[in-house]
Amino acid sequence: MESLHTRIRLLWIAEVTIGAVVLGIALAAVDSLLTSVPVAAQAGVVVAGIVLGSAYAVRRYQVWQFDLQPDALYLERGVVTFVETAVPFVRVQHVDTQFGPIERILGLSSVVVYTAGTRNADVRIPGLTPDRARELQDTLRDLAVESEADDAV
């Protein structure tokens, strides 16, 4: 099983921090309009959000893994609910790489695998280096084409 790049933790912690700061701003706005909540309590909520969210991000990194098996892409992820996913290569429609703005700053990218069907029709593998993402994209595309030929009647 292959793990994600360690810098993905920074991305997930940044997302949590941004969310906690937005929550702090919302609490300050509500405080000024409705009630009087001590500033220390507001700051405590923001700090607690950042600490718990950071711990969640680290644990999320520890459990997120993927593997290319002979007939499928296999993923394991989830902190509260552990999810195991197998994406048969014959179901793969196309594969994209994505580079969000924060991912680009951190030198990361994601691979998105689109599958046939309507429920959970895409699977995203975050936290890859751009070179690894392109390599994985090419490999998945080749395996999908190969499996299509093997599945033909």
Short mmCIF file of C-alpha atoms in Angstrom, two decimals:
data_model
loop_
_atom_site.label_atom_id
_atom_site.label_comp_id
_atom_site.label_asym_id
_atom_site.label_seq_id
_atom_site.Cartn_x
_atom_site.Cartn_y
_atom_site.Cartn_z
CA MET A 1 0.00 0.00 0.00
CA GLU A 2 1.24 3.46 -0.88
CA SER A 3 0.79 6.43 1.45
CA LEU A 4 0.20 10.04 0.50
CA HIS A 5 2.95 12.67 0.50
CA THR A 6 3.57 14.09 3.98
CA ARG A 7 2.81 17.66 2.83
CA ILE A 8 -0.88 16.76 2.51
CA ARG A 9 -1.04 17.16 6.29
CA LEU A 10 -0.16 20.85 5.85
CA LEU A 11 -2.98 21.28 3.34
CA TRP A 12 -5.52 19.61 5.63
CA ILE A 13 -4.30 21.60 8.66
CA ALA A 14 -4.53 24.83 6.62
CA GLU A 15 -8.13 23.97 5.69
CA VAL A 16 -8.98 23.35 9.36
CA THR A 17 -7.28 26.58 10.43
CA ILE A 18 -9.18 28.61 7.84
CA GLY A 19 -12.44 27.03 9.03
CA ALA A 20 -11.64 27.78 12.66
CA VAL A 21 -10.79 31.41 11.88
CA VAL A 22 -14.05 31.81 9.95
CA LEU A 23 -15.89 30.29 12.93
CA GLY A 24 -14.11 32.79 15.23
CA ILE A 25 -15.16 35.70 13.03
CA ALA A 26 -18.75 34.41 13.02
CA LEU A 27 -18.71 34.09 16.82
CA ALA A 28 -17.40 37.65 17.14
CA ALA A 29 -20.14 38.92 14.82
CA VAL A 30 -22.88 37.11 16.75
CA ASP A 31 -21.37 38.32 20.01
CA SER A 32 -21.51 41.95 18.90
CA LEU A 33 -25.15 41.59 17.80
CA LEU A 34 -26.79 39.38 20.41
CA THR A 35 -24.96 38.42 23.56
CA SER A 36 -21.77 39.06 25.40
CA VAL A 37 -19.40 36.10 25.19
CA PRO A 38 -15.95 36.64 26.67
CA VAL A 39 -13.19 37.04 24.11
CA ALA A 40 -11.23 34.31 25.88
CA ALA A 41 -14.09 31.85 25.29
CA GLN A 42 -14.22 32.79 21.62
CA ALA A 43 -10.47 32.35 21.30
CA GLY A 44 -10.71 29.04 23.15
CA VAL A 45 -13.23 27.74 20.62
CA VAL A 46 -10.96 28.74 17.73
CA VAL A 47 -7.85 27.21 19.35
CA ALA A 48 -9.74 24.01 20.23
CA GLY A 49 -10.95 23.79 16.62
CA ILE A 50 -7.42 24.16 15.30
CA VAL A 51 -5.95 21.61 17.74
CA LEU A 52 -8.67 18.98 17.20
CA GLY A 53 -8.69 19.59 13.45
CA SER A 54 -4.92 19.25 13.27
CA ALA A 55 -5.03 15.98 15.20
CA TYR A 56 -7.74 14.77 12.81
CA ALA A 57 -5.60 15.76 9.80
CA VAL A 58 -2.59 13.86 11.13
CA ARG A 59 -4.70 10.75 11.81
CA ARG A 60 -6.33 11.07 8.37
CA TYR A 61 -2.87 11.05 6.81
CA GLN A 62 -1.91 7.94 8.77
CA VAL A 63 -4.85 5.86 7.50
CA TRP A 64 -5.05 7.12 3.87
CA GLN A 65 -3.48 4.53 1.55
CA PHE A 66 -3.93 3.23 -1.99
CA ASP A 67 -2.65 0.36 -4.08
CA LEU A 68 -2.77 -0.76 -7.69
CA GLN A 69 -3.81 -4.40 -7.58
CA PRO A 70 -3.95 -6.66 -10.66
CA ASP A 71 -7.59 -5.88 -11.43
CA ALA A 72 -8.48 -2.77 -9.42
CA LEU A 73 -7.40 0.42 -7.69
CA TYR A 74 -7.76 -0.20 -3.97
CA LEU A 75 -8.12 2.63 -1.42
CA GLU A 76 -8.29 2.72 2.38
CA ARG A 77 -9.21 5.92 4.19
CA GLY A 78 -11.31 7.42 6.96
CA VAL A 79 -10.86 8.36 10.59
CA VAL A 80 -14.33 8.12 12.09
CA THR A 81 -15.71 5.81 9.40
CA PHE A 82 -13.07 3.61 7.78
CA VAL A 83 -13.77 3.10 4.07
CA GLU A 84 -12.26 0.49 1.77
CA THR A 85 -12.88 1.04 -1.93
CA ALA A 86 -12.02 -1.15 -4.89
CA VAL A 87 -12.36 0.46 -8.32
CA PRO A 88 -12.16 -2.22 -11.04
CA PHE A 89 -10.11 -0.98 -13.98
CA VAL A 90 -12.87 -2.06 -16.36
CA ARG A 91 -15.16 0.59 -14.71
CA VAL A 92 -12.70 3.48 -15.22
CA GLN A 93 -14.00 6.05 -17.72
CA HIS A 94 -11.22 8.63 -17.54
CA VAL A 95 -8.53 9.93 -15.18
CA ASP A 96 -7.66 13.57 -14.42
CA THR A 97 -4.97 15.30 -12.41
CA GLN A 98 -5.94 18.37 -10.41
CA PHE A 99 -3.77 21.12 -8.95
CA GLY A 100 -5.62 23.48 -6.62
CA PRO A 101 -3.98 26.81 -5.66
CA ILE A 102 -2.87 25.67 -2.20
CA GLU A 103 -1.80 22.31 -3.60
CA ARG A 104 0.39 24.08 -6.15
CA ILE A 105 2.04 26.15 -3.41
CA LEU A 106 2.78 22.93 -1.48
CA GLY A 107 3.95 21.07 -4.60
CA LEU A 108 1.06 18.62 -4.50
CA SER A 109 -1.64 17.42 -6.85
CA SER A 110 -4.53 14.96 -6.93
CA VAL A 111 -5.64 12.21 -9.26
CA VAL A 112 -9.36 11.87 -9.90
CA VAL A 113 -10.63 8.57 -11.30
CA TYR A 114 -14.08 8.76 -12.92
CA THR A 115 -16.00 5.52 -13.10
CA ALA A 116 -19.08 4.20 -14.84
CA GLY A 117 -22.22 4.53 -12.75
CA THR A 118 -23.97 7.27 -10.83
CA ARG A 119 -23.29 6.54 -7.16
CA ASN A 120 -19.79 7.59 -6.06
CA ALA A 121 -18.80 7.93 -9.71
CA ASP A 122 -15.41 9.43 -8.91
CA VAL A 123 -12.56 8.66 -6.56
CA ARG A 124 -9.96 11.26 -5.60
CA ILE A 125 -6.42 10.48 -4.48
CA PRO A 126 -5.00 13.65 -2.90
CA GLY A 127 -1.51 14.45 -1.72
CA LEU A 128 0.64 13.26 -4.59
CA THR A 129 3.64 14.98 -6.11
CA PRO A 130 2.88 16.23 -9.64
CA ASP A 131 5.26 13.63 -11.13
CA ARG A 132 3.65 10.78 -9.17
CA ALA A 133 0.17 12.05 -10.12
CA ARG A 134 1.03 12.05 -13.84
CA GLU A 135 2.64 8.62 -13.55
CA LEU A 136 -0.41 7.24 -11.73
CA GLN A 137 -2.74 8.87 -14.25
CA ASP A 138 -0.88 7.24 -17.16
CA THR A 139 -0.76 3.85 -15.42
CA LEU A 140 -4.48 3.93 -14.58
CA ARG A 141 -5.36 4.96 -18.13
CA ASP A 142 -3.26 2.11 -19.56
CA LEU A 143 -4.74 -0.45 -17.15
CA ALA A 144 -8.28 0.74 -17.99
CA VAL A 145 -7.64 0.35 -21.73
CA GLU A 146 -6.05 -3.06 -21.14
CA SER A 147 -8.97 -4.27 -19.02
CA GLU A 148 -11.44 -2.99 -21.61
CA ALA A 149 -9.80 -5.21 -24.24
CA ASP A 150 -9.82 -8.19 -21.85
CA ASP A 151 -13.51 -7.59 -21.03
CA ALA A 152 -14.59 -7.46 -24.69
CA VAL A 153 -16.93 -10.17 -25.95
#
